Each structure stands twice: as structure tokens, then as C-alpha cells.
Coordinates of C-alpha atoms in Angstrom, one line a residue:
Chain A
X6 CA 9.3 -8.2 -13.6
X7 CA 7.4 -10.6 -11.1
X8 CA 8.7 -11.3 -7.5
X9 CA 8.3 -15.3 -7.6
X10 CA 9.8 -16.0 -4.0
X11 CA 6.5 -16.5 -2.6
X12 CA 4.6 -18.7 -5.9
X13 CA 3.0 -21.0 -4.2
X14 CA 0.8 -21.1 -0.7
X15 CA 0.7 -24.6 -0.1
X16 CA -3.1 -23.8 2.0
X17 CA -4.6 -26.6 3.0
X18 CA -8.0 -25.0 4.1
X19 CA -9.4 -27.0 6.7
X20 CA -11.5 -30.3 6.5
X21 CA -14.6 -29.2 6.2
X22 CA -16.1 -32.4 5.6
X23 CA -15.2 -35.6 7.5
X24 CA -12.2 -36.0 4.4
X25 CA -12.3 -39.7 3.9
X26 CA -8.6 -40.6 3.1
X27 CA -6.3 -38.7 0.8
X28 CA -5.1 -41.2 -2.5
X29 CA -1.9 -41.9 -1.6
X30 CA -1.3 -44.4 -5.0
X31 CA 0.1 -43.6 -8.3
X32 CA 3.0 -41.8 -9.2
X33 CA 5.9 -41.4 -6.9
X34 CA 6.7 -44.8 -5.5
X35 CA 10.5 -44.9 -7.0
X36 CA 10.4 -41.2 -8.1
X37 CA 13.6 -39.1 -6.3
X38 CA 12.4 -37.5 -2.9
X39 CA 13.4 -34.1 -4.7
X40 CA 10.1 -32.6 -5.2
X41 CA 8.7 -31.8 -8.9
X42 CA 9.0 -28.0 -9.9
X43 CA 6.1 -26.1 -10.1
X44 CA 6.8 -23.0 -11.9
X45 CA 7.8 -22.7 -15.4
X46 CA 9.1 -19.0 -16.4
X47 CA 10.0 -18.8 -19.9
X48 CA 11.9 -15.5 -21.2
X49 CA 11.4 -15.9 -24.4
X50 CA 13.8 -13.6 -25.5
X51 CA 15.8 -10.4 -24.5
X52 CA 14.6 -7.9 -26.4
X53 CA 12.9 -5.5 -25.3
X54 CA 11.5 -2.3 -26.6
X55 CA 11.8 -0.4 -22.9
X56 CA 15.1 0.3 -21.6
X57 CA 14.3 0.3 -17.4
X58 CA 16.4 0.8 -14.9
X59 CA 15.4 -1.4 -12.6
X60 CA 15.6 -4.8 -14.8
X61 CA 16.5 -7.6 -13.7
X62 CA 17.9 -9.4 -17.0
X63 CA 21.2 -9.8 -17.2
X64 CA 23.6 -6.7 -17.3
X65 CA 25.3 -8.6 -19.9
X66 CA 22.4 -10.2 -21.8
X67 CA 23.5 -8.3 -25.4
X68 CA 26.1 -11.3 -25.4
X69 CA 23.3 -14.1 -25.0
X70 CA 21.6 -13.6 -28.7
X71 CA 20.6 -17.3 -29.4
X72 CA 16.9 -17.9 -28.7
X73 CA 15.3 -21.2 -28.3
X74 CA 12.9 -21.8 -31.7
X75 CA 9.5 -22.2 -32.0
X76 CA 9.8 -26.3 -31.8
X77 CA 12.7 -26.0 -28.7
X78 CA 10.2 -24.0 -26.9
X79 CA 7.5 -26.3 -27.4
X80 CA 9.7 -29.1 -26.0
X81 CA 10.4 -27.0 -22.8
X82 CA 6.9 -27.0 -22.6
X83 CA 6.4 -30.4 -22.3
X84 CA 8.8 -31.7 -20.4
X85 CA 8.3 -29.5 -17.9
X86 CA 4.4 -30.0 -17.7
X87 CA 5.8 -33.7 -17.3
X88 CA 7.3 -33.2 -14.2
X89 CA 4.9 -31.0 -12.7
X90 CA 5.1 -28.1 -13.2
X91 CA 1.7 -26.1 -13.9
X92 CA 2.1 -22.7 -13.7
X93 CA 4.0 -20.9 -16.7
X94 CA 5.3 -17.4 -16.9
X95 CA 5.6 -15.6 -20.5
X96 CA 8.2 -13.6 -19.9
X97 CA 11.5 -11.6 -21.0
X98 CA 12.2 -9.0 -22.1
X99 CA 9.2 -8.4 -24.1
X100 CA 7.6 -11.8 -24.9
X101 CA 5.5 -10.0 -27.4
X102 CA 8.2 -9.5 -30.2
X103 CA 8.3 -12.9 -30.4
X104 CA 5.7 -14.0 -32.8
X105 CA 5.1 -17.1 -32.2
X106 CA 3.8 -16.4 -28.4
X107 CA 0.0 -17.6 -29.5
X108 CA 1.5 -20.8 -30.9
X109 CA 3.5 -21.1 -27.4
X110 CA 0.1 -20.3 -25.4
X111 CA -1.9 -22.6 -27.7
X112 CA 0.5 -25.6 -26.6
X113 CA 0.6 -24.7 -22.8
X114 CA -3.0 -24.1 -22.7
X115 CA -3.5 -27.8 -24.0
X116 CA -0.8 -28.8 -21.8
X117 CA -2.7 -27.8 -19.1
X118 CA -0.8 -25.7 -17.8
X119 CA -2.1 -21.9 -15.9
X120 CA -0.5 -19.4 -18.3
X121 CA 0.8 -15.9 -17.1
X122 CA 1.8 -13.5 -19.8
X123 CA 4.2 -10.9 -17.9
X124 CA 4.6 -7.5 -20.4
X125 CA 4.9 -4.2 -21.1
X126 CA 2.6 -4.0 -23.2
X127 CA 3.7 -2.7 -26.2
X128 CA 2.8 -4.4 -29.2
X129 CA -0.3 -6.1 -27.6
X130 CA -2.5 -5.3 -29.9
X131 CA -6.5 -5.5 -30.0
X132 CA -5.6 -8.3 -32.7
X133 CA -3.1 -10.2 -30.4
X134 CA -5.5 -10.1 -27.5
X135 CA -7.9 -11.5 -29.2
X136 CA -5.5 -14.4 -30.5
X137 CA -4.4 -14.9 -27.4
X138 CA -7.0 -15.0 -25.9
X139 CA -8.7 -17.6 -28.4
X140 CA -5.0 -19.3 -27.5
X141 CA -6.4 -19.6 -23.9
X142 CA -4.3 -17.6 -22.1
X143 CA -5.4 -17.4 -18.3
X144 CA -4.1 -13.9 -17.2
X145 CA -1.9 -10.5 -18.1
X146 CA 0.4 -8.9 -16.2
X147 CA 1.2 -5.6 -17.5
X148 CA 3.8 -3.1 -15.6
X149 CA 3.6 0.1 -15.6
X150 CA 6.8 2.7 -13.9
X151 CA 4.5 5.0 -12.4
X152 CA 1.3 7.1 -12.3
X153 CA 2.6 9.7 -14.2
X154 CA 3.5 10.1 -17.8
X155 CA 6.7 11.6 -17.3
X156 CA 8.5 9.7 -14.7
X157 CA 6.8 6.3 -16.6
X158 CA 8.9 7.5 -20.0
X159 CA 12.0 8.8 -18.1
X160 CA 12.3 5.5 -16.4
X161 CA 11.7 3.4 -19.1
X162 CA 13.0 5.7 -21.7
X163 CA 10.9 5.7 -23.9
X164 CA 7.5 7.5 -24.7
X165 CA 5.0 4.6 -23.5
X166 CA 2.9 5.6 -20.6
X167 CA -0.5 6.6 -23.4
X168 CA -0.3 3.8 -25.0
X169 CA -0.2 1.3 -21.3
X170 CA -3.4 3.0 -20.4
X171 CA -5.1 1.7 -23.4
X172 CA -3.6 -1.7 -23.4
X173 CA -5.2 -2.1 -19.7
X174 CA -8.5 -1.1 -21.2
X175 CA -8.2 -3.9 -23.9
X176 CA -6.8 -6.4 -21.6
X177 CA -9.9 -5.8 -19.1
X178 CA -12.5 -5.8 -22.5
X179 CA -11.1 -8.6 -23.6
X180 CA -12.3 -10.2 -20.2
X181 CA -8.0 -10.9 -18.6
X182 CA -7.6 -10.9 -15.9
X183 CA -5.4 -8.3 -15.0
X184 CA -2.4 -7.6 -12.8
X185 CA -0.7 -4.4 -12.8
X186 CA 2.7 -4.6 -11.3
X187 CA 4.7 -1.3 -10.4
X188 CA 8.6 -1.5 -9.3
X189 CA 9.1 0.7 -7.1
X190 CA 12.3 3.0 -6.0
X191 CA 13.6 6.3 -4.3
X192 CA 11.4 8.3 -7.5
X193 CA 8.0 6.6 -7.3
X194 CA 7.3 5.8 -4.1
X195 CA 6.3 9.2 -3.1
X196 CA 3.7 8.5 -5.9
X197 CA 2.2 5.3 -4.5
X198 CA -1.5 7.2 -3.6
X199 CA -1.8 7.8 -7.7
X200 CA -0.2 4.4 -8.5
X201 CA -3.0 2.7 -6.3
X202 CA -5.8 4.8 -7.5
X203 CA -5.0 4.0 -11.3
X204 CA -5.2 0.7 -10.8
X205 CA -8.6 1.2 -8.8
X206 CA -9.5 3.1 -12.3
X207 CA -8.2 0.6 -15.1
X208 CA -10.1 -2.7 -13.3
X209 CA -6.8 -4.4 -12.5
X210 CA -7.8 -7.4 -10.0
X211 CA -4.4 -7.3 -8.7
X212 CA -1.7 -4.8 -8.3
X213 CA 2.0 -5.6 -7.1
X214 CA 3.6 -3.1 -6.0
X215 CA 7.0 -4.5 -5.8
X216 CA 9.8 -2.6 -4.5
X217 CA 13.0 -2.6 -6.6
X218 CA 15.2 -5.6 -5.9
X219 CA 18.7 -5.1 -6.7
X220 CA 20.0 -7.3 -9.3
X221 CA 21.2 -7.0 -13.1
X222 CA 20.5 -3.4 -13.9
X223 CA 18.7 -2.2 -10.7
X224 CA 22.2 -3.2 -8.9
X225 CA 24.4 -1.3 -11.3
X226 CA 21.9 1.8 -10.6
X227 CA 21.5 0.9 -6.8
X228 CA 22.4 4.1 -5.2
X229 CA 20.4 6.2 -7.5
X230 CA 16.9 3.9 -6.7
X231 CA 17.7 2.8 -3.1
X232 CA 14.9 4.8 -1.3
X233 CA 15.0 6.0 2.4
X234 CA 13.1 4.7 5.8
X235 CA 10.8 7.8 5.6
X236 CA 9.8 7.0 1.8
X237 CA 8.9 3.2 2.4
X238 CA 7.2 3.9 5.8
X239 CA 4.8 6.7 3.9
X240 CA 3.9 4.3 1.2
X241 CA 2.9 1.1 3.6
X242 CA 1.1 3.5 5.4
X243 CA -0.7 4.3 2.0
X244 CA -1.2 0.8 0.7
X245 CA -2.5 0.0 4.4
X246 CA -5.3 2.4 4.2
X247 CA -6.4 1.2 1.1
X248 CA -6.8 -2.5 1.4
X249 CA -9.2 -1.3 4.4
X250 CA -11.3 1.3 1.8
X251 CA -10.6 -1.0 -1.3
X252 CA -9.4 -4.2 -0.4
X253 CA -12.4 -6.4 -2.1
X254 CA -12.3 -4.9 -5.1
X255 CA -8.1 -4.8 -6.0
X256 CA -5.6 -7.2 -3.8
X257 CA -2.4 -5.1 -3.1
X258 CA 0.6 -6.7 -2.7
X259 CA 3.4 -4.9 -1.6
X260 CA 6.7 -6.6 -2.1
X261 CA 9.2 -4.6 1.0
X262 CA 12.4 -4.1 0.2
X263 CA 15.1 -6.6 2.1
X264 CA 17.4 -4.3 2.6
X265 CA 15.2 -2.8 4.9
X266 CA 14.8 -5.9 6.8
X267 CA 16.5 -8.1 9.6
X268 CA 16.0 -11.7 7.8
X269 CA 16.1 -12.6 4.6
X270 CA 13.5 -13.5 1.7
X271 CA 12.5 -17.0 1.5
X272 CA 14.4 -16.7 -2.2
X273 CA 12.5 -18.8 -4.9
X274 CA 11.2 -21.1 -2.0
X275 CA 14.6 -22.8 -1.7
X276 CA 17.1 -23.4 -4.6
X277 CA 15.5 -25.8 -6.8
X278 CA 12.7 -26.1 -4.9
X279 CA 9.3 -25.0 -7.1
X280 CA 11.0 -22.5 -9.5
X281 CA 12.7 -23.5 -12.8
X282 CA 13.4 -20.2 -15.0
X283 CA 14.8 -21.5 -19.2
X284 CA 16.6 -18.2 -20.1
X285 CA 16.2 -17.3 -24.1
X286 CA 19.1 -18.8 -25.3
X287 CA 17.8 -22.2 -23.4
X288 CA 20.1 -22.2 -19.7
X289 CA 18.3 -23.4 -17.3
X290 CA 18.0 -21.4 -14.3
X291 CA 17.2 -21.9 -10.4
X292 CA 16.7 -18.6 -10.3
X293 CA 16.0 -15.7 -12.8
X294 CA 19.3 -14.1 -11.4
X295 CA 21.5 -17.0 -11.3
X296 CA 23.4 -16.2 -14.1
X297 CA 25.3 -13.5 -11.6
X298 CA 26.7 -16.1 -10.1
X299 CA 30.0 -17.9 -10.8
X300 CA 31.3 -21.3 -10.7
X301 CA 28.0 -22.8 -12.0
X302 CA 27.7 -23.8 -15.4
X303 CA 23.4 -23.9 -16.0
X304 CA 22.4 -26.8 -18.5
X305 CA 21.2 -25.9 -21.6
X306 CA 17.5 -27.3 -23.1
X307 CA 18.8 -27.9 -26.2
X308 CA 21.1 -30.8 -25.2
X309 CA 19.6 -32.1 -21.5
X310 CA 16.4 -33.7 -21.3
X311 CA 14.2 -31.3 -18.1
X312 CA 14.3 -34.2 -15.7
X313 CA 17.8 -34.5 -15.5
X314 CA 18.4 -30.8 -15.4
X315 CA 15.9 -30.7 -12.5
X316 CA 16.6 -33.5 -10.3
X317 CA 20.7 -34.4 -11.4
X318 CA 22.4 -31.2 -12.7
X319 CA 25.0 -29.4 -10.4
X320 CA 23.2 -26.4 -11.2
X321 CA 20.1 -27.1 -9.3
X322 CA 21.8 -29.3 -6.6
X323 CA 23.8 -26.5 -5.2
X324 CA 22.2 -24.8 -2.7
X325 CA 19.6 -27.3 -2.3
X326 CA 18.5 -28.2 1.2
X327 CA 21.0 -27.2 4.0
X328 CA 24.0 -29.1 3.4
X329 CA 26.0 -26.2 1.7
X330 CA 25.1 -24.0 4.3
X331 CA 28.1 -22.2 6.4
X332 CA 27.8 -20.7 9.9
X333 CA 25.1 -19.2 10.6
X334 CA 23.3 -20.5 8.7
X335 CA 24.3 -24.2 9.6
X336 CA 23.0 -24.5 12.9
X337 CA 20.4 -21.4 12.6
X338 CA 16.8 -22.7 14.0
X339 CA 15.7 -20.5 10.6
X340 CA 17.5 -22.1 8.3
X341 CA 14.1 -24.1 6.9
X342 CA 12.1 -20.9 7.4
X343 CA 14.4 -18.6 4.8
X344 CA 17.1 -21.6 3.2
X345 CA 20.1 -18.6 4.1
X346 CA 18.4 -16.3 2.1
X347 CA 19.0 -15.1 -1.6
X348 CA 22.2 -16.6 -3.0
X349 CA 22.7 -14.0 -5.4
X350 CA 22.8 -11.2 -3.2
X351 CA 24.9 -13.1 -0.9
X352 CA 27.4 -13.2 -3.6
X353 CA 27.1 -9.9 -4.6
X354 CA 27.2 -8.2 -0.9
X355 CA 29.9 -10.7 0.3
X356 CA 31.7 -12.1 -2.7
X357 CA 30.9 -15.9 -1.8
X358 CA 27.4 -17.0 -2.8
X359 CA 27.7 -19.8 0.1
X360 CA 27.6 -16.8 2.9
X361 CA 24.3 -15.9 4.5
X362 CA 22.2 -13.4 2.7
X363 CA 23.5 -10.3 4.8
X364 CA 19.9 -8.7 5.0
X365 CA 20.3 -10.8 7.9
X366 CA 21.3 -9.0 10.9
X367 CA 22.7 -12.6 12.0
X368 CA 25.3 -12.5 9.3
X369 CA 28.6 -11.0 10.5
X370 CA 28.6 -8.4 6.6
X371 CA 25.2 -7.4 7.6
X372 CA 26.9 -4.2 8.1
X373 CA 27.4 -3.6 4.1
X374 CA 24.0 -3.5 3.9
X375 CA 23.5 -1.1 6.7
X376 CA 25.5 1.0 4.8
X377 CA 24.3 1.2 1.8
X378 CA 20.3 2.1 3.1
X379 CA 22.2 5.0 5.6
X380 CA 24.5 6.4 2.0
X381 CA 20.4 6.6 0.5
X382 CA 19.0 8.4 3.7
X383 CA 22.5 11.0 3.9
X384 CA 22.9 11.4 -0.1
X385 CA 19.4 13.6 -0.6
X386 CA 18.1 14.1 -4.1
X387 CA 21.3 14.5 -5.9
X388 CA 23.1 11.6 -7.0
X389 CA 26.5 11.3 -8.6
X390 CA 26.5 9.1 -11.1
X391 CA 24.2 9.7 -13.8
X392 CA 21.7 6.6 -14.0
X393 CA 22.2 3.3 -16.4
X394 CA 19.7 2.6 -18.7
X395 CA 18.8 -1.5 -20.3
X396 CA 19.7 -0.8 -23.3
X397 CA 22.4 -3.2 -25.9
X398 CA 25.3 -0.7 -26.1
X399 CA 25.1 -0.6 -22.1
X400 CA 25.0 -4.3 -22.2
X401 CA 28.2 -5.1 -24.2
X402 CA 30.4 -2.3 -22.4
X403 CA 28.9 -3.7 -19.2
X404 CA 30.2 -7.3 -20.6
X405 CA 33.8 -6.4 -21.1
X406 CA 34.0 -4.7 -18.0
X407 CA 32.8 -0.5 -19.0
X408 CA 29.4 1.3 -19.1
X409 CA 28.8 4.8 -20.4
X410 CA 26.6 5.7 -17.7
X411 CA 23.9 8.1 -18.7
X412 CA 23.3 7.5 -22.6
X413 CA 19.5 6.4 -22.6
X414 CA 20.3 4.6 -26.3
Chain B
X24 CA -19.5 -5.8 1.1
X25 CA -22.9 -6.4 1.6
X26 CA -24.3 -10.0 3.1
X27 CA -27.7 -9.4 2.8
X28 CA -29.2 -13.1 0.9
X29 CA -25.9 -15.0 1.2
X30 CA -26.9 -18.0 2.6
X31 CA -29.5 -18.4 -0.6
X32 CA -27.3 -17.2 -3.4
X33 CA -25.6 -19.5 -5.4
X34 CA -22.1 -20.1 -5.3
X35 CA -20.1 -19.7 -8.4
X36 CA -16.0 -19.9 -8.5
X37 CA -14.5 -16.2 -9.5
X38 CA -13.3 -16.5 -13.3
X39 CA -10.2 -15.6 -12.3
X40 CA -9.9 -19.1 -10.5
X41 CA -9.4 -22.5 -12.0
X42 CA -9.8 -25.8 -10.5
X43 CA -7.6 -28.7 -12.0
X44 CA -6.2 -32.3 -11.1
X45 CA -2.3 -32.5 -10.5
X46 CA -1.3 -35.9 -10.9
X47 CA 2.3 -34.7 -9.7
X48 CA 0.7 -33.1 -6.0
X49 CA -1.8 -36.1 -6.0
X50 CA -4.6 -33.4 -5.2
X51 CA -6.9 -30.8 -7.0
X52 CA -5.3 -27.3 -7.1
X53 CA -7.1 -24.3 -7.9
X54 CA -5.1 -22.2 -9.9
X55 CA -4.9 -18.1 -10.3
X56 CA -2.3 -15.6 -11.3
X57 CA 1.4 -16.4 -10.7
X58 CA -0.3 -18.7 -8.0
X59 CA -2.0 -21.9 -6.7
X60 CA -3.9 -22.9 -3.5
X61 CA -3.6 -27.1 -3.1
X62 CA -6.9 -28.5 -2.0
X63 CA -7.4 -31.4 0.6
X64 CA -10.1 -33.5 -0.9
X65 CA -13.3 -32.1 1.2
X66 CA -12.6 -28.5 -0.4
X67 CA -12.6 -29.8 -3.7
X68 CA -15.6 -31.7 -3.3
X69 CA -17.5 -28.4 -2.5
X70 CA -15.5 -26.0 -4.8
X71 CA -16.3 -28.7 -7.6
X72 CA -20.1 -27.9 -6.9
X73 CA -19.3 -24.4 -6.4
X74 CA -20.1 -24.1 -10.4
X75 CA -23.3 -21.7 -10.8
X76 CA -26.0 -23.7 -9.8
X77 CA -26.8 -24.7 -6.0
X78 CA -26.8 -22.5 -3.5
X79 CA -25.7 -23.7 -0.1
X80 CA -28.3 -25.8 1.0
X81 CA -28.7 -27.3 -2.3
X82 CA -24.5 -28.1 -2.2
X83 CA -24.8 -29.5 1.7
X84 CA -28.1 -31.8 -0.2
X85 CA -25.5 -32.9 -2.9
X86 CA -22.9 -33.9 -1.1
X87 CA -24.9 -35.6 1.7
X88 CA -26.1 -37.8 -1.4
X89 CA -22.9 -38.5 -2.6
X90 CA -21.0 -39.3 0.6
X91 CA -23.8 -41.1 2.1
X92 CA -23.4 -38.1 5.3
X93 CA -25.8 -36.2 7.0
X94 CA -25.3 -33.2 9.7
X95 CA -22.0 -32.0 7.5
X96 CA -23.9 -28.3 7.0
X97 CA -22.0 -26.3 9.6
X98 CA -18.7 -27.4 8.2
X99 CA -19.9 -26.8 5.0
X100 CA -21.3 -23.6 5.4
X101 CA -17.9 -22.5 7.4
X102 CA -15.5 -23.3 4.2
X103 CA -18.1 -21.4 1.7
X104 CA -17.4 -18.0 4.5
X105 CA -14.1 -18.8 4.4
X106 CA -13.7 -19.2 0.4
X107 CA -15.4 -16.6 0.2
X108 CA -13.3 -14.7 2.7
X109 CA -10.3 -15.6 0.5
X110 CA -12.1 -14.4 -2.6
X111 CA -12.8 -17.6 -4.4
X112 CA -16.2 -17.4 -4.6
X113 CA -18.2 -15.1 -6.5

């Protein structure tokens, strides 16, 4: 999982030299004042051999089995590099059970575009890496659940954490570059020093450390993740200390968690903004979470041209710009700053997605979410429900309405 | 981080950085995992140059030539600190 609210730092660094004048021609004269989308994420497909906790795919996604083919993708691909967009996510699920990823790089690499492959891991293979890499795929982003073996296997139930450390080794001989991205939650974060230093240790350029935000699965399994105060002050303490010792050599990013905060996340940069997410089966999405909410029906690839699903479709006219804001959003001085928050936590804290994202203390339900970070701090270690693994029998209970909490399979 | 030599080494952009045209932002861009950094038209004129071969004085030569400018150096020299502040540089 990748936290795309921030995707894009529109820097304009300085003018060093006397700058002449910017071109102003070309493009644009009668284009809409909607601006083009930048980021392309592309879940290829649902499956996935890991079964985490925290995922963000749809709790429901066992009923969404139709994936785009090889020749629908490669349309995507183009109309979207059409309208702007240049940076691409490979994502998922696993994007490595499909097989024709290389083919997919291969066409966004001569599209121009930046391609991000965001995985697991498994099945990346010394062969694979090397296709892809001929392919010309710019950059991996592998995850990992922790430092340690057993809470890495527990967490994503399955026996995987050997096998990660030797896929970083590839990816970094292989000359990637590399971002390691760790979720983390109430049972890693006490292990951020060891999560930091194995990143030192596999080369990774990057590492996100990216506490869990609760949608899809990591909502269903909210009260067993949700760390305390304590917990997240210790670790940004931690990562602190080492961007001063070890800053040059690995960025850290530390994603906080908003329910720990007083205004909301900037989601996706504004509905419809930068972001446009084409979901497996070929729904477009302004969000990688908006299938949670309901009333919108997302455009499908297969029978809408990009453009119009960007700049005409209901879907991605929503919640654009301010005029479906409510009080206080409405006539809040913040309102271009955060654009009233996330719309899919709004709906699922307050039950109307056109509310204010309640992690701000401005909203009048910010209490909810008060109490759910003071039911983590009171409830200790033990936890009464047992915890919901990803997996497909999960999925289609959770679809018509039960899960059997606590079967990893 | 050592600075010993700076001013006499010569500039190269990281690998994990590349510098493209976007019709659609009218601008070069420079492009890196899940991110991009739009450049106003002086910074790509020296990150353009920025390609393994001139050090600084050799880049402040080039693009007095080019521009027809003289006396740009200090600005010059001030956007290669701060690239490389932002780890763009080599």
C-alpha cells in the first residue's frame, strides 16, 4: 500500500537565473479549467498471495473478479498518458501474478510515463527483475510488516519474511531503486528502531513508514491495530533521531496517523484533482477507497473513453472544488488547505460522505474519533475480537453482510 | 557529508531522478518515486547540464554562452547547494 495524498510537490525552486519568460502557448487554450490528472495507479488485479490485515482493497473485492486484459490495460495506458498523467503506479493486490506486467511496463515506459511497481514481493524473481528491468521500469516499492520474521508472517499470514530479504537484495543488484514501505499499527510500532535499521541494511533509498490508515480491511480490524499516544510518540521520536544520524543516506517518511490529529489529510490532493486509481475490473476511481462509498456509480474503462471519465463523469465531479461542501467546511478559511478532508472516512465516522472529515476537531462528530484513539489507550494488549485476515472466504461473508473473524484461510 | 572539493566536482543528476518535458504542465518535471518536482525554466536549464560533465564553473561558462549573460554565477552556484540540499545531485 502507498499513501498518495501528498504525490506531487508542485516546488518551484527559485529563479536562479534571470528566467526569461515561461511558454505560455500550446495546449490548453479551449481545454476545461479542470486540471489534467497526474497519477495513474493501476491495480491490476486482486489477488494476492498475502492476506494482511491492514489492506486497503476492498473488504468485498472476492465479488469484483473481472480484470481488465492485456489490450484494455494498454488502452488505460494511453489515454491517460494523453491527458497528463505521468506518473504510474503498478499496483494491487500483487501485480506480479499477472503476467503480462513486463508487457504493461514495456508500453508505459514508451509512453513516457515514470513507472512505480508497488509489491510484495513474492514471485519477483531474478528472471522478472531482469525483464523488467530491460522493460524500463524506474523504481520498486516493496513492503515489508515488520523487522521480524514472526510478526512479518503473523500479519500477513503467510511464511514470507526470508524470502523479502532476498528480493530487496535483487531489487538493489539489479540497480532499482528501492522503497521499502512498512504499515504500521499498535504491534510494530514498538519495533520501529529494527524496522529503520533494516532498511539502513538492505540499501533502500527510501523507506515509508506509513501508519495504518483505516479503510477496507484495516477498518474492519481497527480496534485491534489502533495504537496509543505513548506508542506513536516513541516511534517519531525514533525516526527523528535517525534522519539526523542517517538522513543522507535513506529519506524516512513517516506517514502520522489522523486520528491522532486536529485537521485532516489533504486526501488525494482534492477529489479529482491529480489522482485517478482504474480498479482491476476497470472502475475508475478518485480515490483507491472510493468504492466505500455509496450513491456513486465509478465509470468503467471498458465503455468510457479517460477524458470523459476525468473531466465529465459524476464520479469525479463530486467532491470537486468546494461547492459540495456543508458547514464547516463551507465558510472554513482551510477549506483550500485540506478540501474537508477524506471523504471516505467522513462517511464511514459520520454516515454522510459530504460531512467534514471528523479528524477535525472543527467538526461537531470529532468526538467519535476521540473515542475510538481513548477505547486503544484503555483496552491494553488484549483485544476482543480475534483479528480479520484478506483473505476470499473473508471477502464474500464480509459481502453479504458476515465475517468469520479469526480464520487466517 | 563531506564538502571538501565541491565547487570543482562535477555535477551529475542522482539515477534515481529523471528529467522529462510535460506538454500537459508546459514545463520540465524531474521525476522520482511516487513523485515529481515541476521545474521553472532557469532550473532546468542548469539540471539539463547537470549530466556528468562540467563542474560548476564550467556550467555557469555554458550557460553564459547560451543566454548571452554574464555575472549569473552566484545564483547559479546557490541552486546547485540547494539541489544538492534536496538530493538531486550526485
Amino acid at each position: 500500500m502507498t499513501d498518495l495524498s501528498t504525490p506531487v510537490s508542485p516546488v518551484s525552486p527559485g529563479s536562479p537565473v534571470s528566467p526569461g519568460s515561461q511558454a505560455q502557448a500550446g495546449a490548453g487554450a479551449s481545454a476545461p479549467k479542470i486540471a489534467p490528472p497526474l497519477w495513474l495507479l493501476a491495480e491490476l488485479t486482486y489477488r494476492c498471495p498475502l492476506h494482511c490485515v491492514f489492506c486497503y482493497n476492498p473488504t468485498d473485492y472476492a465479488t469484483h473478479r473481472d480484470e481488465l486484459d492485456t489490450e484494455q490495460w494498454k488502452k488505460v495506458l494511453r489515454e491517460a498518458r494523453a491527458l497528463g498523467a505521468v506518473q504510474l503506479g503498478f499496483s494491487g493486490g500483487e501485480p506480479l501474478l499477472r503476467d503480462d506486467l513486463e508487457q504493461l511496463v514495456d508500453e508505459a515506459h514508451r509512453l513516457g510515463f515514470y513507472t512505480n511497481l508497488i509489491t510484495s514481493g513474492i514471485g519477483l524473481t531474478d528472471a522478472r527483475l531482469g525483464a523488467l528491468k530491460e522493460a524500463g521500469l524506474d523504481h520498486i516499492q516493496l513492503s515489508f510488516q515488520d523487522s521480524t520474521q514472526q510478526m512479518n508472517d503473523f500479519l500477513s499470514s503467510t511464511k514470507t519474511f526470508d524470502l523479502k530479504k532476498r528480493v530487496a537484495d535483487s531489487i538493489k543488484r539489479h540497480g532499482f531503486p528501492m522503497v521499502l514501505n512498512c504499515v504500521l499499527h499498535r504491534y510494530n510500532l514498538p519495533h520501529v528502531e529494527k524496522i529503520i535499521d533494516m532498511a539502513l541494511a538492505l540499501g533502500a533509498e527510501y523507506l515509508e513508514l506509513a501508519n495504518t490508515q483505516y479503510y477496507g480491511w484495516a477498518h474492519a480490524n481497527r480496534d485491534q491495530l489502533m495504537p496509543t499516544r505513548e506508542q506513536l510518540e516513541h516511534a517519531e521520536a525514533v525516526v527523528a533521531r535517525y534522519r539526523k544520524t542517517h538522513g543522507d543516506k535513506c529519506r524516512i517518511f513517516f506517514v502520522v496517523p489522523d486520528y491522532f490529529e486536529n485537521r485532516p489529510k489533504a486526501c488525494m490532493n482534492g477529489w479529482g484533482s491529480v489522482f485517478l486509481g482504474v480498479a482491476p475490473d476497470g472502475a475508475a476511481l478518485p480515490c483507491h477507497t472510493a468504492r466505500s462509498l455509496p450513491g456513486l456509480t465509478f465509470p468503467n474503462v471498458k465503455d468510457t473513453p479517460l477524458r470523459d471519465i476525468w473531466y465529465d463523469s459524476d464520479a469525479f465531479n463530486r467532491f470537486r472544488g468546494n461547492a459540495w461542501m456543508k458547514e464547516p467546511c463551507r465558510s472554513c478559511d482551510e477549506r483550500t488547505r485540506d478540501f474537508g478532508g477524506c471523504r471516505c472516512q467522513a462517511y464511514l465516522l459520520t454516515g454522510d460522505a459530504t460531512n467534514a472529515d471528523p479528524v477535525c476537531d472543527l467538526s461537531p462528530m470529532h468526538e467519535q474519533v476521540v473515542n475510538v484513539v481513548r477505547r486503544a489507550a484503555s483496552a491494553g494488549d488484549v483485544r476482543e475480537q480475534p483479528i480479520l485476515f484478506r483473505n476470499d472466504a473473508n471477502s464474500r461473508q464480509l459481502a453479504s453482510g458476515h465475517a468469520d473473524k479469526g480464520n487466517p484461510r | 557529508m563531506s564538502d571538501t572539493n565541491r565547487s570543482s566536482a562535477v555535477l551529475k543528476l542522482r539515477p534515481l531522478f529523471r528529467m522529462q518535458w510535460e506538454a500537459a504542465q508546459e514545463s520540465f518535471v524531474l521525476l522520482y518515486p511516487e513523485g515529481m518536482v515541476k521545474l521553472n525554466q532557469s532550473a532546468a536549464e542548469i539540471l539539463k547540464r547537470c549530466d556528468g560533465t562540467r563542474d560548476v564553473a564550467a556550467l555557469v561558462a555554458d550557460i553564459e554562452a547560451a543566454f548571452n549573460a554574464t555575472g549569473i554565477a552566484p545564483e547559479i552556484e546557490a541552486f546547485v547547494a540547494e539541489a544538492r540540499r534536496r538530493g538531486w545531485l550526485e
